[in-house]
Amino acid sequence: MTVYYNHVPPTFDKNSDKGSPLLIRLRTILFGRAGSPAQPIKEHPYHSRSFSKDVWSGFRPISALFILLWVLALWWGERAVFHRKVKACSWDRWEHWVIALFIHIHRHYKTPHRVVLLADPQLVDPHTYPGRPWPLSTLTVRYTDLYLRKSFEQLQQTLDPDTVLFLGDLFDGGREWTTHPGASEETESVEKRWRKYGDAFWLKEYYRFSRIFFSTWLRGASDGRRDRKIITSLPGNHDLGLGIGIRPPVRQRFNTYFGSGNRVDFIGNHTFVSLDTVSLSAKGQPNVGAEKALIPHSAEEIWRPTEDFLLDVKSTKRRLIQQQLRLQAGKPEHELHVHEVMDIPPSPPAETMRPGPEIFDIPSIVLTHIPLFRASGTPCGPLRERYPPLDVTSEKDDRNAIRVESGVQYQNVLTPEVSKQVIDNVGDVEHVFSGDDHDYCEIVHRGYTAKSGGIREITVKSMSWAMGVRKPGFVMLSLWNPLNADGNSLKHNHVHPQSSSTAETSATMQTHLCLLPDQLGIFIRYGYLLSLTLGVITIRAFIAATLKPSKALNGNLLPISKFEAAANDTDEGPSHRQFHPEKASSVDKSSHRGLASRSAASSSSSAAAAAAAAANRARSSSPAFNGYALPAGRSRAASLQQRLLASSVVDEEDEERKTYTGGKGSAVPTRGVFVTGLEQAMRDLATIAAVAVPWYFWLLWRS
């Protein structure tokens, strides 16, 4: 099709149309046709308005379909899958307490206390992947933080636990960051490459942790529960180091912001004893560094605070239990004393002080970052992600077990001596929860004295997808241990009416492993959808570019021009009978739609016939010429002008055919189909991306 800007039949400058059709079209759109403004703008027949409209109407459903698929896929991968995974762990789906009986027996009925244990978030920092280049390193930090935030947010919104406990390794390189540069050897990392990261960097990491966990936890505090807690004070070897490798200034900094690693908490009528076992592991380690003056502190300086706490932990538990029982009874936290002047007798030693009667019905739970010692090859059970057991009844499985080994700044399990010291000093231990391994492990220690014949230990999975597990997770605890005023459990000797056993009613804790989404699997699914999108859109575009023009080439390559009379034969006189070249070159829309039914050879003959017919119709009904033709001079001039115009149109059509068919005039060139298909595919992909990309970033921003 040719469009003119004036009434003069143009001539082509062939040099202005050299180049590929895509470049010609781009140059025309941006800068116009080179030469005089009277020159025509050629449009490739594939890009004519009718064809573009037809292609767009054919592609619109495909683009809309993929836009919908991307919107749903991104919503699923960034929001829905997190909610669905956490929702599947709802308390009422796995709790099985027999509590209906106590509604009729006891007036003061309480629901179970619900706890979530989180292990090894290990915020990614330069220490995690030291050789990873930018921007991959920045993206890793960004997406691991997003994963932790979304998981913890769903945990708070969906599960709403009463207490959240962390089991250490809050940071990955926290032990390496310098405390006071240049002050002493104890304040700087042993490795020179980490000495440039100081207190300011550590505080920045602390702010990251606070935004992910503390801020989210505070937003969930809507009901004002008094016993709602979040405890993050238990350190790991990535926070402080291990044993003799711990620097006292690093530990002091951690304790200042997170609290002491050694503490006792009364939670759900259970005593939770947190122990800084990474420091206690220095006991028994050879002080080789101190002998060589490489480590200015002694090993005893590291382990002594934790051992002192262990020696007094039973007394600490009793005092805390007394205070909590008084609060539950509506009394003051501390017993009121009468003020009087009296002689002060000598105080007995601290270890012989007995602040109250023995409380036997409140179990003790130990929290430690490093798991207790076990024999090599002790299987971890079927819930372990890496190397699940082939035989669940086997008593030894090296692949499924936690390997008993140690190295620089790490130790997979505590030593037998430290493990025994922990159990003996805490007393009445029924459960142990640990971290460090990043995968789930559940065993029963038969070598320790316990009421149930063994101590059950669960090593909690890491909640970060960057810690070597595809499906991170956390452990949920449901605690229900109703007590009377003396601290004795009300659950004993109560049997469910439909049960012949007291096993269910004597237990005070139920546990459940909750798995989080597979982030790597989400990215893989995005990749599959992207491949599908590119493949379908590209194939469809090239099929359309091949089939649509081929139909046109079975007939005319270009629209057939139709000439019209300059004026109405009956309404205008000869003085008004003028030739209008813009009308002569106009294209009839119906002819354009019928391209497929005409042959290429009929193009020039049709144009010539139309010109001849227009010349023969040069008749007038004006009385001035007695209803006959124009004067001979004017008639010959008009006829000559029309023939020149028809010849020009045919030449232009032949020129366009040669330009876009490689000079053959009949076959569609490969390059023309490729450029057209590529252009259409890019247009459709841009349409999909214009919706999907902003939607994705909005989901990330709202996370």
XYZ file of C-alpha atoms in Angstrom:
703
model
C 0.000 0.000 0.000
C 1.266 3.492 -0.832
C 0.238 6.639 0.988
C 0.818 10.084 -0.556
C 1.132 13.402 1.181
C 0.262 15.612 -1.802
C -1.556 15.415 -5.099
C 1.458 14.850 -7.314
C 2.290 11.291 -8.393
C 5.653 10.629 -6.716
C 8.831 9.074 -7.983
C 10.809 6.601 -5.902
C 14.321 7.142 -4.662
C 15.430 3.492 -4.603
C 18.528 4.258 -2.581
C 16.378 5.372 0.345
C 14.876 1.888 0.746
C 18.017 -0.153 1.036
C 18.298 -2.353 4.115
C 16.198 -4.919 5.868
C 12.419 -4.400 6.182
C 12.770 -4.005 9.940
C 15.367 -1.252 9.571
C 13.292 0.458 6.869
C 10.243 0.463 9.108
C 12.192 1.626 12.146
C 13.809 4.438 10.171
C 10.453 5.464 8.741
C 8.774 5.534 12.138
C 11.570 7.477 13.798
C 12.743 9.861 11.090
C 10.370 9.605 8.132
C 11.313 8.832 4.509
C 14.561 10.397 3.305
C 14.038 12.911 0.521
C 11.263 15.357 -0.234
C 8.061 15.254 1.833
C 6.192 14.310 -1.351
C 7.790 10.861 -1.336
C 5.607 8.016 -0.142
C 5.987 5.999 3.030
C 6.068 2.345 2.069
C 4.567 -0.146 4.447
C 5.500 -3.775 4.362
C 2.405 -5.800 3.397
C 2.831 -7.864 6.566
C 2.605 -4.657 8.617
C -0.478 -3.192 7.003
C -3.232 -2.122 9.339
C -5.494 -5.016 8.453
C -2.803 -7.585 8.962
C -1.536 -6.054 12.230
C -5.062 -5.984 13.548
C -5.568 -9.609 12.516
C -2.328 -10.733 14.180
C -3.091 -8.777 17.356
C -6.574 -10.210 17.608
C -5.090 -13.705 17.144
C -2.382 -13.196 19.742
C -4.370 -11.369 22.384
C -5.836 -14.538 23.972
C -2.358 -16.119 24.149
C -0.855 -13.031 25.772
C -3.776 -12.761 28.181
C -3.428 -16.440 29.051
C 0.254 -16.105 29.909
C -0.355 -12.885 31.828
C -2.886 -14.776 33.938
C -0.472 -17.699 34.376
C 2.325 -15.403 35.535
C 0.091 -13.489 37.913
C -1.097 -16.726 39.506
C 2.366 -18.324 39.532
C 4.010 -15.320 41.190
C 1.224 -15.037 43.749
C 1.605 -18.732 44.521
C 5.410 -18.609 44.762
C 5.641 -15.426 46.833
C 2.559 -15.661 49.048
C 0.202 -18.622 48.733
C 2.741 -21.424 49.109
C 4.077 -19.935 52.364
C 0.589 -19.588 53.787
C -0.405 -23.076 52.656
C 2.686 -24.724 54.142
C 2.313 -23.037 57.518
C -1.469 -23.495 57.530
C -0.935 -27.246 57.125
C 0.814 -27.180 60.528
C -2.098 -25.608 62.405
C -2.228 -26.659 66.045
C -5.629 -28.300 65.834
C -4.415 -30.629 63.065
C -1.944 -32.509 65.255
C -2.673 -31.683 68.918
C -4.437 -34.536 70.686
C -4.857 -33.485 74.285
C -7.561 -35.157 76.364
C -8.755 -31.944 77.977
C -12.530 -32.160 77.835
C -12.555 -34.073 81.125
C -10.816 -31.234 82.967
C -13.502 -28.723 82.049
C -15.851 -30.542 84.454
C -13.245 -31.302 87.134
C -11.338 -28.018 87.444
C -12.755 -24.533 87.378
C -9.471 -22.889 86.307
C -9.013 -24.470 82.921
C -6.198 -23.329 80.634
C -5.444 -24.108 77.020
C -2.055 -25.594 76.037
C 0.922 -23.275 75.852
C 2.280 -23.237 72.313
C 5.968 -22.846 71.510
C 7.932 -22.614 68.252
C 11.629 -23.537 68.113
C 13.735 -21.920 65.370
C 17.316 -22.904 64.604
C 20.185 -21.555 62.536
C 18.725 -18.632 60.561
C 22.389 -17.641 59.931
C 21.835 -14.369 58.123
C 23.885 -14.523 54.934
C 26.853 -12.146 54.984
C 30.325 -11.884 53.360
C 31.463 -14.847 55.469
C 28.848 -17.208 53.946
C 29.942 -17.170 50.298
C 33.246 -15.256 50.246
C 33.951 -15.943 46.566
C 30.507 -15.147 45.197
C 30.632 -12.121 42.835
C 28.277 -9.176 42.670
C 25.358 -9.035 41.942
C 24.846 -12.694 42.824
C 26.047 -12.072 46.377
C 23.619 -9.184 46.838
C 20.716 -11.188 45.412
C 21.546 -14.078 47.755
C 21.351 -11.786 50.778
C 18.133 -10.212 49.515
C 16.295 -13.461 48.791
C 17.381 -15.266 51.962
C 16.159 -12.312 54.028
C 12.863 -12.316 52.118
C 12.451 -16.036 52.740
C 13.073 -15.661 56.475
C 10.742 -12.679 56.740
C 7.881 -14.298 54.829
C 8.219 -17.540 56.770
C 8.308 -15.832 60.156
C 5.450 -13.517 59.215
C 3.243 -16.458 58.238
C 4.289 -18.222 61.411
C 3.094 -15.281 63.493
C -0.098 -14.629 61.550
C -1.222 -18.224 61.073
C 0.117 -20.081 64.122
C 0.351 -17.191 66.620
C 2.598 -19.045 69.119
C 2.836 -17.982 72.736
C 6.632 -18.296 72.815
C 9.343 -18.280 70.148
C 12.766 -19.708 71.047
C 15.933 -19.512 68.928
C 18.606 -22.200 69.208
C 21.677 -20.236 68.119
C 23.602 -19.301 64.972
C 21.645 -16.115 64.438
C 24.447 -14.810 62.204
C 26.870 -16.577 59.925
C 30.028 -14.533 60.473
C 29.231 -12.858 63.778
C 32.264 -14.356 65.479
C 34.601 -12.767 62.903
C 33.538 -9.148 63.092
C 35.979 -6.968 65.001
C 34.780 -5.385 68.245
C 37.292 -2.571 68.855
C 39.788 -2.293 65.982
C 43.375 -2.032 67.133
C 42.567 -2.246 70.849
C 44.037 -5.723 71.350
C 44.408 -9.070 69.667
C 41.213 -10.281 71.326
C 39.129 -7.677 69.532
C 40.204 -8.644 66.003
C 39.570 -11.718 63.910
C 42.315 -14.271 63.513
C 41.905 -14.060 59.724
C 43.059 -10.777 58.233
C 40.396 -10.728 55.491
C 37.639 -10.227 58.096
C 39.304 -7.460 60.094
C 37.812 -4.732 57.910
C 34.346 -5.643 59.264
C 33.974 -3.977 62.652
C 31.342 -3.033 65.199
C 29.456 -0.902 62.687
C 28.986 -3.902 60.407
C 27.881 -6.111 63.305
C 25.303 -3.514 64.332
C 24.061 -3.407 60.765
C 23.576 -7.174 60.888
C 21.806 -6.847 64.234
C 19.449 -4.331 62.628
C 18.766 -6.826 59.816
C 17.895 -9.498 62.352
C 15.652 -7.080 64.237
C 13.719 -6.095 61.094
C 13.164 -9.714 60.110
C 12.196 -11.135 63.508
C 11.693 -8.558 66.260
C 9.630 -6.136 64.176
C 7.455 -8.949 62.804
C 6.947 -10.375 66.280
C 5.932 -6.987 67.664
C 3.350 -6.524 64.905
C 1.726 -9.759 66.023
C 1.220 -8.577 69.607
C -2.448 -7.680 69.292
C -4.085 -9.401 72.258
C -1.663 -8.211 74.932
C -0.937 -11.658 76.374
C 1.334 -11.437 79.390
C 3.149 -14.706 78.729
C 4.000 -13.989 75.089
C 7.789 -14.189 74.631
C 10.569 -14.244 72.058
C 13.969 -15.447 73.353
C 17.066 -15.155 71.154
C 19.881 -15.298 73.724
C 21.195 -18.813 73.049
C 24.467 -18.433 71.068
C 25.904 -20.677 68.396
C 29.410 -21.298 67.160
C 28.849 -18.867 64.261
C 27.838 -16.185 66.767
C 30.707 -16.583 69.250
C 33.070 -19.263 68.000
C 33.744 -22.585 69.700
C 35.614 -23.397 72.895
C 39.028 -21.839 73.158
C 38.377 -19.983 69.869
C 35.814 -17.691 71.526
C 37.000 -14.127 72.126
C 35.559 -12.642 75.349
C 34.787 -9.221 73.740
C 32.724 -10.968 71.027
C 30.735 -12.892 73.635
C 30.219 -9.757 75.704
C 28.879 -7.905 72.664
C 26.440 -10.721 71.866
C 25.206 -10.942 75.472
C 24.745 -7.177 75.614
C 22.260 -7.146 72.726
C 20.610 -10.569 73.045
C 20.965 -11.435 76.736
C 22.895 -14.079 78.611
C 23.206 -17.468 76.975
C 22.648 -19.196 80.314
C 19.133 -18.746 81.689
C 16.047 -20.499 83.043
C 12.541 -19.714 81.773
C 9.223 -20.943 83.138
C 7.112 -21.603 80.046
C 3.838 -23.509 79.994
C 4.498 -25.023 83.432
C 7.831 -26.384 82.198
C 11.326 -25.129 82.992
C 13.423 -24.350 79.913
C 17.152 -24.311 80.707
C 19.256 -22.581 78.038
C 22.979 -23.411 78.124
C 25.891 -21.746 76.352
C 27.474 -25.054 75.401
C 29.766 -23.492 72.769
C 31.570 -21.817 75.685
C 31.341 -24.885 77.932
C 33.062 -26.897 75.181
C 36.315 -25.108 76.040
C 36.495 -27.313 79.134
C 38.967 -30.049 78.442
C 40.375 -28.441 75.314
C 44.163 -28.057 75.348
C 45.164 -24.423 75.762
C 47.793 -24.619 73.027
C 47.131 -21.110 71.826
C 47.665 -19.603 75.260
C 50.936 -21.476 75.716
C 52.215 -20.006 72.462
C 50.881 -16.554 73.392
C 48.577 -16.649 70.370
C 45.452 -16.570 72.537
C 45.730 -14.018 75.373
C 42.867 -15.541 77.418
C 42.743 -18.899 79.160
C 40.290 -21.708 78.479
C 38.851 -21.401 81.995
C 37.866 -17.808 81.293
C 35.634 -19.146 78.533
C 33.918 -22.117 80.219
C 33.793 -20.926 83.849
C 30.599 -18.764 83.606
C 28.555 -21.633 82.163
C 29.821 -24.130 84.726
C 29.005 -21.765 87.590
C 25.499 -21.457 86.212
C 25.155 -25.249 86.008
C 26.201 -25.700 89.623
C 23.372 -23.452 90.789
C 20.737 -24.262 88.159
C 18.588 -26.515 90.383
C 18.260 -23.776 92.978
C 17.486 -21.264 90.243
C 14.713 -23.516 88.913
C 13.069 -23.859 92.339
C 13.085 -20.121 92.970
C 11.573 -19.433 89.587
C 8.885 -22.087 90.029
C 7.876 -20.638 93.388
C 7.523 -17.189 91.910
C 5.390 -18.436 89.016
C 3.104 -20.462 91.269
C 2.477 -17.404 93.424
C 1.629 -15.379 90.345
C -0.765 -18.050 89.079
C -2.473 -18.033 92.470
C -2.919 -14.246 92.306
C -0.295 -13.521 94.974
C 2.739 -11.202 94.799
C 5.706 -12.561 92.931
C 7.881 -12.471 96.078
C 6.833 -13.372 99.599
C 6.338 -10.335 101.828
C 8.510 -10.186 104.967
C 7.941 -8.392 108.256
C 10.447 -5.567 108.769
C 12.196 -5.772 112.128
C 15.656 -5.276 113.564
C 17.424 -8.529 114.300
C 20.872 -10.038 114.342
C 21.908 -11.550 111.032
C 23.015 -15.178 111.423
C 25.827 -16.508 109.228
C 24.589 -17.359 105.745
C 24.860 -21.010 104.663
C 26.704 -21.838 101.415
C 24.747 -21.059 98.262
C 24.557 -24.687 97.142
C 22.764 -25.704 100.394
C 20.057 -23.032 100.212
C 16.553 -24.485 99.776
C 14.075 -21.720 98.951
C 11.130 -24.090 98.889
C 9.938 -27.666 98.797
C 11.026 -29.998 96.010
C 8.847 -29.721 92.916
C 8.743 -32.980 91.011
C 5.871 -32.437 88.578
C 7.462 -29.709 86.474
C 9.653 -31.252 83.760
C 12.924 -29.677 82.652
C 13.779 -29.063 78.992
C 17.363 -28.326 77.953
C 18.146 -25.989 75.043
C 21.647 -26.271 73.572
C 23.097 -25.272 70.242
C 25.389 -28.307 69.954
C 23.650 -31.710 70.216
C 24.480 -34.133 73.010
C 26.978 -36.898 72.466
C 25.784 -40.136 70.862
C 27.493 -43.195 69.443
C 28.745 -42.890 65.899
C 26.167 -44.001 63.354
C 23.126 -43.422 65.588
C 20.278 -42.976 63.065
C 18.268 -39.765 63.074
C 14.994 -41.239 61.871
C 12.782 -41.023 58.780
C 12.145 -37.267 58.999
C 15.748 -36.421 58.158
C 15.906 -34.856 54.696
C 19.421 -35.919 53.761
C 19.824 -39.650 53.338
C 16.565 -40.981 54.786
C 17.016 -44.407 56.354
C 16.655 -47.505 54.222
C 15.598 -49.504 57.280
C 13.874 -47.626 60.108
C 14.504 -50.507 62.501
C 18.281 -50.399 62.057
C 20.267 -49.294 65.117
C 23.153 -47.946 63.038
C 23.068 -45.908 59.854
C 26.139 -43.804 59.129
C 24.519 -41.930 56.244
C 21.400 -41.012 58.218
C 23.300 -40.092 61.396
C 25.021 -36.921 62.588
C 28.712 -37.511 62.093
C 30.729 -37.396 65.298
C 33.573 -35.093 64.302
C 35.008 -31.649 64.945
C 37.212 -29.082 63.250
C 38.163 -25.422 63.258
C 35.411 -23.521 65.095
C 32.891 -26.360 64.838
C 31.973 -29.542 66.681
C 29.042 -31.704 65.594
C 28.264 -33.104 69.082
C 29.347 -32.338 72.620
C 31.951 -34.480 74.299
C 30.697 -37.318 76.542
C 31.988 -35.489 79.643
C 30.218 -32.221 78.866
C 26.988 -34.034 77.928
C 26.932 -35.945 81.234
C 27.686 -32.778 83.196
C 24.728 -30.989 81.583
C 22.199 -33.761 82.296
C 23.369 -34.404 85.853
C 23.386 -30.749 86.918
C 20.042 -29.754 85.369
C 18.194 -32.792 86.749
C 14.757 -34.157 85.812
C 15.485 -33.689 82.091
C 12.851 -35.169 79.789
C 13.606 -33.422 76.488
C 16.586 -31.785 74.808
C 16.377 -29.499 71.776
C 19.458 -28.571 69.768
C 20.503 -27.014 66.464
C 23.756 -26.668 64.524
C 23.273 -29.630 62.130
C 20.738 -27.785 59.867
C 18.735 -31.000 59.363
C 16.191 -32.806 61.517
C 17.338 -35.544 63.872
C 15.378 -37.334 66.588
C 16.928 -39.870 68.950
C 16.434 -41.209 72.491
C 19.439 -41.228 74.831
C 19.208 -44.408 76.885
C 22.428 -43.833 78.791
C 21.034 -41.107 81.051
C 18.730 -41.401 84.041
C 15.220 -40.227 83.227
C 11.656 -40.953 84.345
C 10.618 -42.327 80.965
C 13.707 -44.519 80.611
C 15.517 -42.154 78.220
C 15.920 -38.549 77.196
C 14.411 -37.600 73.873
C 16.508 -35.158 71.826
C 15.342 -33.352 68.695
C 17.816 -31.478 66.532
C 15.784 -28.741 64.846
C 16.060 -28.009 61.139
C 17.473 -24.727 59.922
C 14.796 -22.261 58.838
C 16.996 -20.826 56.075
C 16.989 -22.206 52.531
C 20.678 -21.287 52.160
C 21.874 -23.816 54.760
C 22.030 -26.938 52.624
C 18.440 -28.185 52.988
C 15.820 -27.874 50.254
C 12.913 -27.795 52.707
C 13.716 -25.731 55.813
C 11.517 -26.067 58.863
C 10.926 -25.561 62.555
C 9.606 -27.569 65.499
C 6.339 -26.826 67.274
C 5.703 -27.714 70.911
C 2.329 -28.006 72.598
C 2.735 -27.862 76.372
C -0.098 -28.773 78.704
C 0.695 -29.383 82.335
C -2.043 -28.002 84.627
C -0.818 -27.588 88.215
C -2.437 -27.185 91.595
C -1.365 -24.603 94.135
C 1.449 -26.877 95.392
C 2.944 -27.357 91.962
C 1.676 -30.900 91.469
C 0.321 -31.905 88.090
C -3.430 -32.390 87.797
C -3.063 -34.703 84.831
C -1.892 -37.766 86.727
C -4.391 -40.540 87.413
C -6.986 -38.992 85.129
C -8.068 -41.320 82.361
C -10.071 -40.434 79.296
C -13.515 -42.093 79.458
C -12.910 -43.806 76.103
C -9.330 -44.831 76.856
C -7.947 -47.671 78.975
C -4.457 -46.196 79.170
C -2.964 -43.322 81.122
C -0.114 -42.806 78.644
C -1.822 -39.968 76.770
C -2.901 -38.095 79.890
C 0.475 -38.371 81.647
C 2.498 -36.735 78.861
C 2.977 -32.966 79.079
C 4.463 -32.216 75.659
C 3.630 -32.935 72.033
C 5.922 -32.025 69.132
C 5.463 -31.523 65.410
C 7.891 -30.835 62.561
C 6.636 -28.127 60.212
C 8.288 -27.839 56.804
C 8.625 -24.560 54.919
C 8.493 -24.110 51.113
C 11.254 -25.282 48.804
C 12.560 -21.924 47.569
C 14.868 -23.489 45.002
C 11.919 -25.494 43.696
C 9.923 -22.257 43.361
C 12.688 -20.723 41.246
C 12.826 -23.869 39.112
C 9.086 -23.620 38.477
C 9.527 -19.990 37.467
C 12.166 -21.183 35.007
C 9.804 -23.796 33.563
C 7.079 -21.210 33.094
C 9.539 -18.780 31.491
C 10.687 -21.466 29.049
C 7.084 -22.307 28.225
C 6.255 -18.640 27.682
C 9.222 -18.018 25.391
C 8.616 -21.216 23.457
C 4.888 -20.827 22.863
C 5.015 -17.109 22.076
C 7.948 -17.504 19.677
C 6.529 -20.521 17.849
C 3.133 -18.886 17.516
C 4.681 -15.680 16.208
C 6.703 -17.468 13.524
C 3.756 -19.620 12.482
C 1.643 -16.485 12.034
C 4.432 -14.721 10.153
C 4.739 -17.703 7.808
C 1.079 -18.451 7.177
C -0.401 -14.961 6.897
C 1.903 -13.586 4.194
C 1.783 -16.844 2.203
C -1.939 -16.401 1.778
C -1.353 -12.917 0.434
C 1.292 -14.118 -1.971
C -1.120 -16.540 -3.623
C -2.761 -13.431 -5.038
C -1.495 -9.871 -5.143
C 1.426 -8.968 -2.946
C 0.043 -5.469 -2.508
C -3.520 -4.099 -2.403
C -5.156 -3.446 -5.780
C -5.625 0.232 -6.571
C -9.028 1.370 -7.681
C -9.631 4.571 -9.577
C -12.770 6.578 -9.146
C -14.337 9.300 -11.225
C -13.251 12.783 -10.313
C -16.803 13.961 -9.874
C -20.401 12.837 -10.272
C -21.206 12.523 -14.004
C -24.664 13.937 -13.614
C -24.120 16.656 -11.035
C -21.056 18.518 -12.247
C -20.237 20.284 -15.451
C -17.098 19.937 -17.549
C -15.513 22.908 -15.853
C -15.521 20.946 -12.597
C -14.321 17.685 -14.110
C -10.821 17.504 -12.598
C -8.539 14.580 -11.932
C -7.708 13.789 -8.285
C -4.634 11.592 -8.024
C -5.156 11.033 -4.306
C -8.512 9.437 -5.099
C -7.025 7.539 -7.989
C -4.471 5.905 -5.709
C -6.850 5.161 -2.845
C -7.237 1.540 -1.814
C -10.571 -0.082 -1.445
C -10.830 -1.927 1.865
C -12.853 -4.697 0.337
C -10.120 -5.267 -2.246
C -7.542 -5.406 0.532
C -9.480 -8.069 2.374
C -9.609 -10.117 -0.769
C -5.879 -10.435 -1.308
C -5.901 -14.191 -1.046
C -8.282 -14.606 -3.997
C -6.289 -12.663 -6.606
C -3.222 -13.674 -8.566
C -0.011 -11.684 -8.647
C -0.172 -11.342 -12.395
C -3.499 -9.495 -12.325
C -2.129 -6.532 -10.367
C -0.742 -4.479 -13.252
C -3.502 -5.445 -15.680
C -6.202 -4.476 -13.198
C -4.581 -1.118 -12.616
C -4.255 -0.490 -16.365
C -7.837 -1.564 -17.006
C -9.041 0.694 -14.276
C -7.130 3.616 -15.779
C -8.537 2.908 -19.249
C -12.065 2.646 -17.922
C -11.635 5.927 -16.108
C -10.457 7.536 -19.337
C -13.410 6.163 -21.345
C -15.792 7.511 -18.722
C -14.694 11.068 -19.526
C -18.255 11.928 -20.572
C -20.294 15.017 -19.673
C -23.972 15.693 -19.569
C -23.382 19.401 -19.447
C -25.393 21.330 -21.981
C -22.345 23.330 -22.940
C -20.946 20.301 -24.766
C -24.307 18.764 -25.728
C -23.768 15.802 -23.430
C -20.624 14.605 -25.251
C -16.973 14.130 -24.232
C -14.462 16.808 -23.185
C -12.656 18.793 -25.796
C -9.965 16.801 -27.509
C -7.001 18.646 -25.905
C -8.230 18.358 -22.329
C -9.415 14.777 -22.830
C -6.039 13.688 -24.179
C -4.258 15.455 -21.283
C -6.433 13.747 -18.662
C -6.049 10.363 -20.361
C -2.272 10.769 -20.514
C -2.106 11.769 -16.865
C -4.159 8.753 -15.840
C -1.983 6.390 -17.856
C 1.135 7.830 -16.264
C -0.402 7.370 -12.823
C -1.392 3.748 -13.529
C 2.103 3.010 -14.805
C 3.629 4.602 -11.713
C 1.436 2.535 -9.387
C 2.359 -0.696 -11.175
C 6.059 0.204 -11.058
C 5.850 0.964 -7.357
C 4.085 -2.333 -6.658
C 6.757 -4.207 -8.606
C 9.453 -2.338 -6.687
C 7.885 -3.200 -3.335
C 7.541 -6.831 -4.395
C 11.232 -6.946 -5.273
C 12.185 -5.190 -2.048
C 10.321 -7.586 0.237
C 10.739 -10.838 -1.704
C 14.420 -10.639 -2.438
C 13.844 -9.827 -6.113
C 11.930 -13.035 -6.855
C 8.487 -11.506 -6.559
C 6.700 -14.652 -5.468
C 8.314 -16.402 -2.494
C 8.542 -15.074 1.057
C 12.222 -14.737 2.038
C 13.466 -16.395 5.224
C 14.782 -13.158 6.623
C 11.442 -11.413 6.177
C 9.593 -14.141 8.069
C 12.264 -14.221 10.773
C 12.210 -10.466 11.337
C 8.419 -10.339 11.325
C 8.079 -13.288 13.697
C 10.753 -11.948 16.004
C 9.151 -8.534 16.073
C 5.742 -10.008 16.916
C 7.224 -12.304 19.595
C 9.046 -9.403 21.227
C 5.854 -7.375 21.170
C 3.885 -10.150 22.904
C 6.627 -10.817 25.454
C 6.826 -7.107 26.231
C 3.066 -7.091 26.823
C 3.345 -10.009 29.258
C 6.362 -8.506 31.025
C 4.625 -5.139 31.370
C 2.150 -6.819 33.730
C 4.194 -9.646 35.306
C 7.313 -7.677 36.265
C 5.548 -4.848 38.175
C 3.333 -7.465 39.843
C 6.414 -9.432 40.961
C 8.173 -6.389 42.387
C 4.989 -5.345 44.166
C 4.846 -8.763 45.825
C 8.488 -8.435 46.879
C 7.922 -4.929 48.183
C 4.922 -6.037 50.236
C 6.796 -9.026 51.667
